[in-house]
Tab-separated table of C-alpha atoms in Angstrom:
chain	number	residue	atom	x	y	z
A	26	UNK	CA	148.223	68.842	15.453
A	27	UNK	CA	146.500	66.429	13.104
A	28	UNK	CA	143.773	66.432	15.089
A	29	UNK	CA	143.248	70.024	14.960
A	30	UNK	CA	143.794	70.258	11.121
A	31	UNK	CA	140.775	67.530	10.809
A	32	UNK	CA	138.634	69.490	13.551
A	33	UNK	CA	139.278	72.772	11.304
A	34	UNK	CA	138.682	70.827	7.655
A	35	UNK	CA	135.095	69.616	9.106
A	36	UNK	CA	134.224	72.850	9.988
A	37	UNK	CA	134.818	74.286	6.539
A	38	UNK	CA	133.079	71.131	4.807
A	39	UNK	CA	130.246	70.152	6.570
A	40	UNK	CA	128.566	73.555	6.586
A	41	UNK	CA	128.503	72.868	2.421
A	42	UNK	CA	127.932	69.352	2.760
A	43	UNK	CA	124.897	70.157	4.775
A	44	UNK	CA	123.128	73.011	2.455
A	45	UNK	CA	124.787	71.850	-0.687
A	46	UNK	CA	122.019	69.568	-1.991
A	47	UNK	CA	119.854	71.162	-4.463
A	48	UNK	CA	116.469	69.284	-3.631
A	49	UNK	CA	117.319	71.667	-0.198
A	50	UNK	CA	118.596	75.152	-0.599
A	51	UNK	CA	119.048	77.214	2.185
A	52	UNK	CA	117.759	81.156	2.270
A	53	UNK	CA	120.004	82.862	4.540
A	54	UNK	CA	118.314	86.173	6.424
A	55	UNK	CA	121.899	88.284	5.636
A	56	UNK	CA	121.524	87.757	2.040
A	57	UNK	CA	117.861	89.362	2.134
A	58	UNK	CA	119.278	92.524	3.699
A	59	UNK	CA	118.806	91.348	7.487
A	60	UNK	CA	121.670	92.929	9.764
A	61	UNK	CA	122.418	91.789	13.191
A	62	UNK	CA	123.491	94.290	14.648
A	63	UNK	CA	120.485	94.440	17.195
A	64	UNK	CA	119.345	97.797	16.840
A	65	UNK	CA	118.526	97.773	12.800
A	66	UNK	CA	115.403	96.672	11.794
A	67	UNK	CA	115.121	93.031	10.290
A	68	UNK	CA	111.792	92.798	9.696
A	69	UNK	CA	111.260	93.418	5.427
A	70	UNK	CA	114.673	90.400	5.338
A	71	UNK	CA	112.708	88.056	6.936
A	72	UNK	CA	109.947	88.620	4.904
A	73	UNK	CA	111.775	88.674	1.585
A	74	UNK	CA	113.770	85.716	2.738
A	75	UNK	CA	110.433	83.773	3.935
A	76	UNK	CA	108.905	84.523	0.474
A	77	UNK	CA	111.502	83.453	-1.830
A	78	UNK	CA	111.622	79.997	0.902
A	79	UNK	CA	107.924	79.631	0.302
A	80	UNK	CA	107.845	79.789	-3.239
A	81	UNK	CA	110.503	78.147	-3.987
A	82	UNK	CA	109.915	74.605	-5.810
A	83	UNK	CA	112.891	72.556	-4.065
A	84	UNK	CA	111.136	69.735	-1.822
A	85	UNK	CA	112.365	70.986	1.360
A	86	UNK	CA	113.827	74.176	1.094
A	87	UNK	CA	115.310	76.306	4.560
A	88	UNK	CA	114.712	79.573	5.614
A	89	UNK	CA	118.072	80.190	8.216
A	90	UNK	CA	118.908	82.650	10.671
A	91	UNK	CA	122.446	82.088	11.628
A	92	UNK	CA	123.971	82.321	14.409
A	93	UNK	CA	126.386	85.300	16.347
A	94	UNK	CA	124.114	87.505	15.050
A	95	UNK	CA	120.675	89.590	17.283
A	96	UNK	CA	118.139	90.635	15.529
A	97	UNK	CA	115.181	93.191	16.067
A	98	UNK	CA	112.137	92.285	14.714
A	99	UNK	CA	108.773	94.232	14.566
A	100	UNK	CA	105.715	91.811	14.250
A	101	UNK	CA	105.887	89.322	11.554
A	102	UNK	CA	103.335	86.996	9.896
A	103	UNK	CA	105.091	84.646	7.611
A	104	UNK	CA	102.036	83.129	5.538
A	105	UNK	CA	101.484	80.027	3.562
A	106	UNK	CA	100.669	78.127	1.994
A	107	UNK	CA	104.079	77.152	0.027
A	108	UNK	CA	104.803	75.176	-2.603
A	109	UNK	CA	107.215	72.485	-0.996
A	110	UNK	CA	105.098	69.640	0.967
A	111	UNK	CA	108.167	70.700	3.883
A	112	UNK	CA	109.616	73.338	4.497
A	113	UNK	CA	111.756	74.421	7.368
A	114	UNK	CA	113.266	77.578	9.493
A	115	UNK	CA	116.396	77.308	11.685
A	116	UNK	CA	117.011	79.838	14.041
A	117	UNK	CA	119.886	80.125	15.499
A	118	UNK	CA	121.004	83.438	16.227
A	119	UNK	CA	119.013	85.811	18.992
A	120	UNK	CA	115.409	87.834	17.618
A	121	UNK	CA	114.396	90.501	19.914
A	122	UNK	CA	111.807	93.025	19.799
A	123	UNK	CA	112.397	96.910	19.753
A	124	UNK	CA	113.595	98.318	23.318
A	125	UNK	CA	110.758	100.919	22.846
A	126	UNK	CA	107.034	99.988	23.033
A	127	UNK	CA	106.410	103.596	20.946
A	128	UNK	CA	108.871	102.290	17.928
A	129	UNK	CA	106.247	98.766	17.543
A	130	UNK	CA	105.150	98.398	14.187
A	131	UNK	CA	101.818	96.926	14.227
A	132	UNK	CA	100.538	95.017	11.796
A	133	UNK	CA	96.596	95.358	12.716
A	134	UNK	CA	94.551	97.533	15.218
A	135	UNK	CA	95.932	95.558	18.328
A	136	UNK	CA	98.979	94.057	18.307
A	137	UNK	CA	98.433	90.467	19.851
A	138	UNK	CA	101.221	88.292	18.115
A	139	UNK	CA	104.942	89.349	17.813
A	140	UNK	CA	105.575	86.365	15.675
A	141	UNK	CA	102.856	84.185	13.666
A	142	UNK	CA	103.409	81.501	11.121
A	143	UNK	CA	100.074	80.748	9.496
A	144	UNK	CA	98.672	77.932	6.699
A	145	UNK	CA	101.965	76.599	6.196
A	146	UNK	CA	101.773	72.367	6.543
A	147	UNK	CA	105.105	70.299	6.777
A	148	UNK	CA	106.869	72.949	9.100
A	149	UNK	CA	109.573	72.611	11.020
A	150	UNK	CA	111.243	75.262	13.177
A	151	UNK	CA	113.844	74.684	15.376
A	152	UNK	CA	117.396	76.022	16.746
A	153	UNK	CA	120.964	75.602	18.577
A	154	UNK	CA	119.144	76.878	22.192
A	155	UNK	CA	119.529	80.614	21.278
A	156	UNK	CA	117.239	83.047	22.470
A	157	UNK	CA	114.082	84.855	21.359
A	158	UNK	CA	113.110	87.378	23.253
A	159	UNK	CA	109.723	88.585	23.959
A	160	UNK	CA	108.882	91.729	25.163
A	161	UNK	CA	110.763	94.364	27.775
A	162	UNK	CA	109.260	95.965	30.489
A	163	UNK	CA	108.885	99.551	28.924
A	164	UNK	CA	106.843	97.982	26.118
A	165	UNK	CA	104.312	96.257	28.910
A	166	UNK	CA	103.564	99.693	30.070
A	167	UNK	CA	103.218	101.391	26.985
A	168	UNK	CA	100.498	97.960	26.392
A	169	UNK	CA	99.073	98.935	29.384
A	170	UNK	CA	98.350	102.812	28.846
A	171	UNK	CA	97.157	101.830	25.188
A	172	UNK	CA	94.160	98.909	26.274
A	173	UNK	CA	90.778	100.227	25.506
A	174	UNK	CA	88.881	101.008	28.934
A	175	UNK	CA	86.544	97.704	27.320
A	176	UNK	CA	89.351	95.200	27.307
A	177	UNK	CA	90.150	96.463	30.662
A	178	UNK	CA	89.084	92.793	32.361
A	179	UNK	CA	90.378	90.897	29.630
A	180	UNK	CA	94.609	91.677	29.658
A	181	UNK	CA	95.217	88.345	27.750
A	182	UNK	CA	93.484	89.587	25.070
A	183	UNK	CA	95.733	92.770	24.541
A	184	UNK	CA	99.387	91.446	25.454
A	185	UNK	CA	101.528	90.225	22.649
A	186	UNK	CA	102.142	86.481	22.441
A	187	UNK	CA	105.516	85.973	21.453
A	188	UNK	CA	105.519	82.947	18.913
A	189	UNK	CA	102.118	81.280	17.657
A	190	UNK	CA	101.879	78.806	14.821
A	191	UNK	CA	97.766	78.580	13.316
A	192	UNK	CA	95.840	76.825	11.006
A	193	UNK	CA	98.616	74.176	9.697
A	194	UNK	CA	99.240	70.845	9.544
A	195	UNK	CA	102.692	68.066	10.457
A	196	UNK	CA	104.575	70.742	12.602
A	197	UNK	CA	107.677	70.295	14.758
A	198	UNK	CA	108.954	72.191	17.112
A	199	UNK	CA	112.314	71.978	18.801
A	200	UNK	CA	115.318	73.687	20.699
A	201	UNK	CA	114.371	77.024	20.854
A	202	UNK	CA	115.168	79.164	24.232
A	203	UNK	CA	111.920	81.695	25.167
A	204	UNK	CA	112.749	84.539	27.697
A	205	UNK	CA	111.073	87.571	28.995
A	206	UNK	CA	107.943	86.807	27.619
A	207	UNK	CA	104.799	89.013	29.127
A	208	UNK	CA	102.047	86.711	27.307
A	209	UNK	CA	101.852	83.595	25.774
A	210	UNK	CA	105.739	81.985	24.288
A	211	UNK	CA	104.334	79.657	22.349
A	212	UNK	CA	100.940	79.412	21.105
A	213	UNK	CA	99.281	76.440	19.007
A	214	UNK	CA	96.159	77.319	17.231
A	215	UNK	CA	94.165	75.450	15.304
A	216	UNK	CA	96.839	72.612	14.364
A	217	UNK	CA	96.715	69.212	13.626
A	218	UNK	CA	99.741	66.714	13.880
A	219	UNK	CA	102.502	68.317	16.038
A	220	UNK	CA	105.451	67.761	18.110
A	221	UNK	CA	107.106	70.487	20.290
A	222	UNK	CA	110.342	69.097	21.982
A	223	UNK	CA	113.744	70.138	23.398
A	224	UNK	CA	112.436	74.017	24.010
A	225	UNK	CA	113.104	76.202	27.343
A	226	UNK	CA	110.681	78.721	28.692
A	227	UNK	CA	112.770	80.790	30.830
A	228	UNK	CA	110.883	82.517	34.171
A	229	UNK	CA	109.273	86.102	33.246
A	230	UNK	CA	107.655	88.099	36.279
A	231	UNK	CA	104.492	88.449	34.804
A	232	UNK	CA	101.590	86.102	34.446
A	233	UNK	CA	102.223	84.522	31.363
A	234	UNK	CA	101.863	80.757	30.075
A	235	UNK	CA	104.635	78.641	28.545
A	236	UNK	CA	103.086	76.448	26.020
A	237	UNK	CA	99.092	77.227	25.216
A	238	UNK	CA	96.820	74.436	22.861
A	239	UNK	CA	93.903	75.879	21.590
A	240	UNK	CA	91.581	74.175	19.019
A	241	UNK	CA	94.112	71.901	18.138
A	242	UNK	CA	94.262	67.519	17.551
A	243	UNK	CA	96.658	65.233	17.571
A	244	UNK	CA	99.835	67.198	19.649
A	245	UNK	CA	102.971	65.780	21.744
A	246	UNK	CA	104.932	68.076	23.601
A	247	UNK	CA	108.019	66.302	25.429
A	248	UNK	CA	111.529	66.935	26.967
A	249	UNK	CA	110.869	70.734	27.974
A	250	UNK	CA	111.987	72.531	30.968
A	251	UNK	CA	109.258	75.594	31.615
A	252	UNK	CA	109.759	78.472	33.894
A	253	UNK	CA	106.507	80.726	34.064
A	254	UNK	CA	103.822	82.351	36.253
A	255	UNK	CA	101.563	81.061	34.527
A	256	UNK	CA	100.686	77.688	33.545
A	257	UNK	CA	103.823	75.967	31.649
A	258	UNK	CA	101.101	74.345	29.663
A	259	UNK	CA	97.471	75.111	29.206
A	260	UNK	CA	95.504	73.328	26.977
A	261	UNK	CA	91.696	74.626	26.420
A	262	UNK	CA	88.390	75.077	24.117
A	263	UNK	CA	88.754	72.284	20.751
A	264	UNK	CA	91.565	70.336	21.341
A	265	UNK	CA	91.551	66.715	21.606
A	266	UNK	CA	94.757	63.801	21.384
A	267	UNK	CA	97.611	65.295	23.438
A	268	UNK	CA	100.605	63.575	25.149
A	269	UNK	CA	102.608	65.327	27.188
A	270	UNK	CA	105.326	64.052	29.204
A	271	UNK	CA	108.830	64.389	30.403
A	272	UNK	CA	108.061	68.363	31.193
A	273	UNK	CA	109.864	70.188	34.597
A	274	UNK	CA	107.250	72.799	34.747
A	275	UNK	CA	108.530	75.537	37.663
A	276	UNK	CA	107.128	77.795	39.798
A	277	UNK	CA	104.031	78.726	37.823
A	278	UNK	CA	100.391	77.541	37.627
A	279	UNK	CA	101.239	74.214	36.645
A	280	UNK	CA	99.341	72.050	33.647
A	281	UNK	CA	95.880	72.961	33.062
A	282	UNK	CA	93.205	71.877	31.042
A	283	UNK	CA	90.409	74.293	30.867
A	284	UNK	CA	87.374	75.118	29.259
A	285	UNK	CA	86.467	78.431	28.934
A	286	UNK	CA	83.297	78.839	27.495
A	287	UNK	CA	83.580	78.392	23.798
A	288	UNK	CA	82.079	75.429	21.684
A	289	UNK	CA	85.005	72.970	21.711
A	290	UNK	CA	85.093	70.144	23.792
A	291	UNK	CA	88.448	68.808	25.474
A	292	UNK	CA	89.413	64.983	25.527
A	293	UNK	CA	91.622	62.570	25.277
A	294	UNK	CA	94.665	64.002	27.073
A	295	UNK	CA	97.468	62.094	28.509
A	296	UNK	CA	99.853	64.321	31.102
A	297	UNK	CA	102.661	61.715	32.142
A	298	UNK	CA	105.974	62.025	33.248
A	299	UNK	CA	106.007	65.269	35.133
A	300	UNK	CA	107.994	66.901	37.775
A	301	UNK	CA	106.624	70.569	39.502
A	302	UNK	CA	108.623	72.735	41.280
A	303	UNK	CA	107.102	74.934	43.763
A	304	UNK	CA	104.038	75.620	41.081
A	305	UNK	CA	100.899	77.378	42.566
A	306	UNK	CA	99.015	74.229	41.037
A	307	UNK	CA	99.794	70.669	40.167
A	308	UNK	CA	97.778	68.782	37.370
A	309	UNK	CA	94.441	71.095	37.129
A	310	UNK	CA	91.224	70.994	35.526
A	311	UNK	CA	89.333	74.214	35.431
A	312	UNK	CA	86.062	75.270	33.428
A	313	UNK	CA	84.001	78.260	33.198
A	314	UNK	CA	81.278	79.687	30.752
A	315	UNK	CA	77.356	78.765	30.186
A	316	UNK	CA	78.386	76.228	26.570
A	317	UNK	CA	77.260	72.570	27.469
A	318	UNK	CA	80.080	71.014	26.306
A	319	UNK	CA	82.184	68.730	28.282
A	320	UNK	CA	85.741	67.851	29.370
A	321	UNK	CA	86.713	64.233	29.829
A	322	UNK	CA	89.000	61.437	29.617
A	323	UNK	CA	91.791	63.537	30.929
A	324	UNK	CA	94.999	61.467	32.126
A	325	UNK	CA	97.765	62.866	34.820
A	326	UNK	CA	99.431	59.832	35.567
A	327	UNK	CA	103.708	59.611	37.154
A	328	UNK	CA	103.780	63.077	38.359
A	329	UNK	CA	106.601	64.254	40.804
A	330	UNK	CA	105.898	67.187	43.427
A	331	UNK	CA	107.743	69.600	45.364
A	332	UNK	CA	106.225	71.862	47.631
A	333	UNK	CA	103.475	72.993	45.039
A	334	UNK	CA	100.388	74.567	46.586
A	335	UNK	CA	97.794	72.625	44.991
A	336	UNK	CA	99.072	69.411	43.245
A	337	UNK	CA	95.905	68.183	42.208
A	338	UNK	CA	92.448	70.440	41.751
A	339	UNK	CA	89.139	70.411	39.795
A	340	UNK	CA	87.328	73.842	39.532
A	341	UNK	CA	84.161	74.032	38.230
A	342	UNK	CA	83.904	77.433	39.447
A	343	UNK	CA	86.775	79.020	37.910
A	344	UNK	CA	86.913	82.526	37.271
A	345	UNK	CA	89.893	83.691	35.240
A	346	UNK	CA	88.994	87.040	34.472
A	347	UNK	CA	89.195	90.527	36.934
A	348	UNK	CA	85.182	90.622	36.565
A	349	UNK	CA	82.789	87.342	36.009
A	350	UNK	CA	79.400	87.871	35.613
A	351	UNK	CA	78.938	84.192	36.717
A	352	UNK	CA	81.037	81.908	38.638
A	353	UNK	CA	79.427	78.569	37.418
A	354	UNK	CA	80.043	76.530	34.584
A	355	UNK	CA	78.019	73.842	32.690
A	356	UNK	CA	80.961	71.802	31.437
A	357	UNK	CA	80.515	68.176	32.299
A	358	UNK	CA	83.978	67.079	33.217
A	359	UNK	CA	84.455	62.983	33.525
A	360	UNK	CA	86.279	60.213	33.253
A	361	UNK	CA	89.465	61.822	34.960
A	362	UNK	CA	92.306	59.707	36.603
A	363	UNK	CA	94.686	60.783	39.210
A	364	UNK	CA	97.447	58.134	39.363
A	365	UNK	CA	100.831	57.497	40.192
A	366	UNK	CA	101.275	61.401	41.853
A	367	UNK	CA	104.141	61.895	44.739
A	368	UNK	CA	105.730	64.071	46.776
A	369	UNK	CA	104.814	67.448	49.133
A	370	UNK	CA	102.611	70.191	48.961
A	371	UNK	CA	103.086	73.560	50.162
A	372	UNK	CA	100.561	73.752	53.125
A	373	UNK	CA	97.957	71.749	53.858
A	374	UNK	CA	96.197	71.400	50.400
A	375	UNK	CA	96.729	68.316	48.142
A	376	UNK	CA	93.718	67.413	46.852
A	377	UNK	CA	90.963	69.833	45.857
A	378	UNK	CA	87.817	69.083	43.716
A	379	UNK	CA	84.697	71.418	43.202
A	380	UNK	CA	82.271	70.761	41.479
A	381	UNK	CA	78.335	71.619	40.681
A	382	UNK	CA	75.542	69.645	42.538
A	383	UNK	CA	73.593	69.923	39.013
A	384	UNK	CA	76.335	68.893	37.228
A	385	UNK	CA	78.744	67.055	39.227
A	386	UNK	CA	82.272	65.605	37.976
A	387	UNK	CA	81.762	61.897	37.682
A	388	UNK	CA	84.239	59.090	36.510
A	389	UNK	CA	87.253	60.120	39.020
A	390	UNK	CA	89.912	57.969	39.477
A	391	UNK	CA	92.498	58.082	42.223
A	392	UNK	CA	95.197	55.266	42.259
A	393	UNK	CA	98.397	55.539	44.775
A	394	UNK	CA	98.818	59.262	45.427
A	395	UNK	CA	101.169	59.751	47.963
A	396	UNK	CA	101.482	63.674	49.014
A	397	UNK	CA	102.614	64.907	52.574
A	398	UNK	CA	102.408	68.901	53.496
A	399	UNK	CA	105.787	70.324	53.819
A	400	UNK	CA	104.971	71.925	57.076
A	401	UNK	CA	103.760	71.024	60.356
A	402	UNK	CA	100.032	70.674	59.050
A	403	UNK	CA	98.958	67.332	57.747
A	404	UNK	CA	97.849	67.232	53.533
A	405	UNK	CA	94.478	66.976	53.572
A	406	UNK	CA	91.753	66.263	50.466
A	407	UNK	CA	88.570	68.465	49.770
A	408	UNK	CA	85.962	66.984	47.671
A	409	UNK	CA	82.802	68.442	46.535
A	410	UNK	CA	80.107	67.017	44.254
A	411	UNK	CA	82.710	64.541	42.765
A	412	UNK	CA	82.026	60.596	42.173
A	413	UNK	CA	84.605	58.111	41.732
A	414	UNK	CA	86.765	55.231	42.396
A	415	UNK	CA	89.991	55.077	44.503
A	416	UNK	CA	92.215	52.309	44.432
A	417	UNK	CA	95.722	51.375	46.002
A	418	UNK	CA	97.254	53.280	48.603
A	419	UNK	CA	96.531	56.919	49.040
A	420	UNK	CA	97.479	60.085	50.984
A	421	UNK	CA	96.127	61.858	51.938
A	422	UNK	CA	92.671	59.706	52.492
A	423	UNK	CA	90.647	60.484	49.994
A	424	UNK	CA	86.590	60.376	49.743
A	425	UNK	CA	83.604	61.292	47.577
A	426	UNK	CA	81.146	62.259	50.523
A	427	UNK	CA	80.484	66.051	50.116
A	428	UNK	CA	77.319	66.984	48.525
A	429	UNK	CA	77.288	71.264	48.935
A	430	UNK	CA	74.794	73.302	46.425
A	431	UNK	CA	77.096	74.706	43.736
């Protein structure tokens, strides 16, 4: 009984003990007219409530969204700068989107971002593991009826990324639970100094990635589980000093770092740590466009595998549009290192570089990769236009022989 009578006291007393201290008030949603019902719309309370967060003059004030409660949200850009060097949202309770694509408040011509935080350094978002929600089906279709006959190639462009933080500075991530999302869950844009940890990307059916870097320096991402059918992390054009490790990344198109044809090169990236499960790719490298820029010192080093279709790849002839006008690219990609990698590949395919005669890949490192096919068929290695070393033990046997005219 005394037990019980302490268990209940704590409850009542750390809540104030926690958002008691002046230098750190706390701006609860509900008391901005938020209701979480589900089915009202939250949208002008989170606003009000972010504003009177971002202005306030505390050092590290706390914009909160409690918990038992769902609400709907129409898109949102919460904009900074604020006045507090740190400044921080918890989310715990459940944000969805309306049920009906026709009831989606846009915010500009196309709406490409359900929620955006923007010039706000010293942020911190995180949660208890509840839920945001991107988009449902019925809201996909409407998309898909709405997309200009022009963007027809391009469906990336139109979709709605669910969560995207841009242009800031010292950001953390953590805890959060993405599901149903039909683009992008979380998107890092032009951001310097970050840390995502501890989130979930649940599976969606459509293509979508988990975690995408663009344009950004100086970003860990560690301890998440990602379920997508897309990459569970894609890192492209700009960005430069990422770790990433301790990630399950399932059934999607594994890790990729890609250029894609703007003027941003891509270096310095360590993947480590990494289990797939029954991904259509492993650690990739893909570029495309005509910008001579390059991709290099690129790391995928103690990677586990399970029956993914192709657990290591280089593509310099990637295409990831419905139309390209041209299936080349003039990204030099070098100084790459394959090490550590183990496990089975679904079919025959384990390792898989192509690359241009004019502009082969150079600097390739292989060091103990151990992969056997999961069926009958031995794993075999493909190599085109690649130059390298390869040390230790490897299988499948791998070799740096084929010269084709790419």
């Amino acid at each position: 009984m005394m037990r019980i009578l302490i268990s209940f006291f704590l409850a009542l007393l750390l809540p104030s003990l926690i958002f008691s201290n002046p230098d750190s008030p706390v701006f609860n949603v509900l008391d901005y007219g938020a209701v979480g019902n589900g089915y009202n719309d939250s949208t002008s309370a989170f606003n009000l409530t972010w504003a009177a967060a971002c202005t306030s003059s505390s050092s590290s004030p706390t914009m909160y969204v409690p918990s038992d409660n769902t609400f709907l949200l129409h898109p949102l850009m919460l904009r900074g700068p604020c006045l507090s060097p740190d400044i921080t949202i918890v989310i715990n309770g459940t944000i969805i989107p309306p049920y009906r694509g026709w009831r989606w408040w846009w915010i500009d011509t196309h709406c490409i971002k359900w929620i955006c935080i923007k010039n706000v350094n010293g942020l911190s978002v995180r949660g208890s593991g509840r839920i945001i929600y991107g988009e449902p089906p019925e809201w996909w279709e409407v998309q898909d009826r709405m997309r200009p006959t022009s963007l027809m190639p391009l469906p990336k462009i139109i979709a709605t990324q669910v969560f995207e933080i841009a242009h800031s500075k010292n950001i953390s991530l953590s805890g959060l639970k993405f599901m149903d999302s039909h683009n992008t869950s979380v998107h890092l844009n032009n951001v310097t100094s970050a840390r995502i940890f501890n989130i979930t990307i649940a599976e969606s059916s459509y293509n979508a990635d988990g975690i995408h870097v663009s344009d950004s320096k100086d970003v860990t991402i560690d301890h998440c589980r990602i379920a997508t059918v897309g990459d569970c992390i894609s890192i492209v054009d700009g960005s430069f000093n990422l770790k990433i490790s301790n990630i399950v990344c399932g059934t999607g198109g594994g890790i990729s770092v890609g250029k894609l044809g703007s003027t941003g090169n891509i270096e310095n990236i360590v993947v480590s740590d990494v289990v797939f499960l029954n991904t259509r790719n492993g650690a990739q490298i893909k570029t495309m466009g005509k910008v001579i820029k390059h991709v290099r010192n690129i790391n995928f080093e103690r990677i586990l595998l399970q029956d993914s279709r192709n657990p290591i790849s280089i593509n310099q002839l990637y295409c990831g549009y419905e139309r390209c006008s041209e299936h080349k690219s003039d990204v030099q990609v070098s100084d790459i290192t394959f090490r550590e990698i183990f496990g089975t590949c679904k079919g025959e395919s384990a390792v898989q570089l192509v690359c241009r005669t004019s502009l082969p890949c150079t600097g390739i490192l292989f060091e103990d990769i151990n992969i056997h096919s999961d069926s009958k068929e031995e794993a075999k290695s493909y190599t085109v236009n690649a130059k390298g070393v390869i040390r230790g033990q490897n299988i499948p046997e791998i070799s740096f022989d084929n010269q084709l005219g790419y």
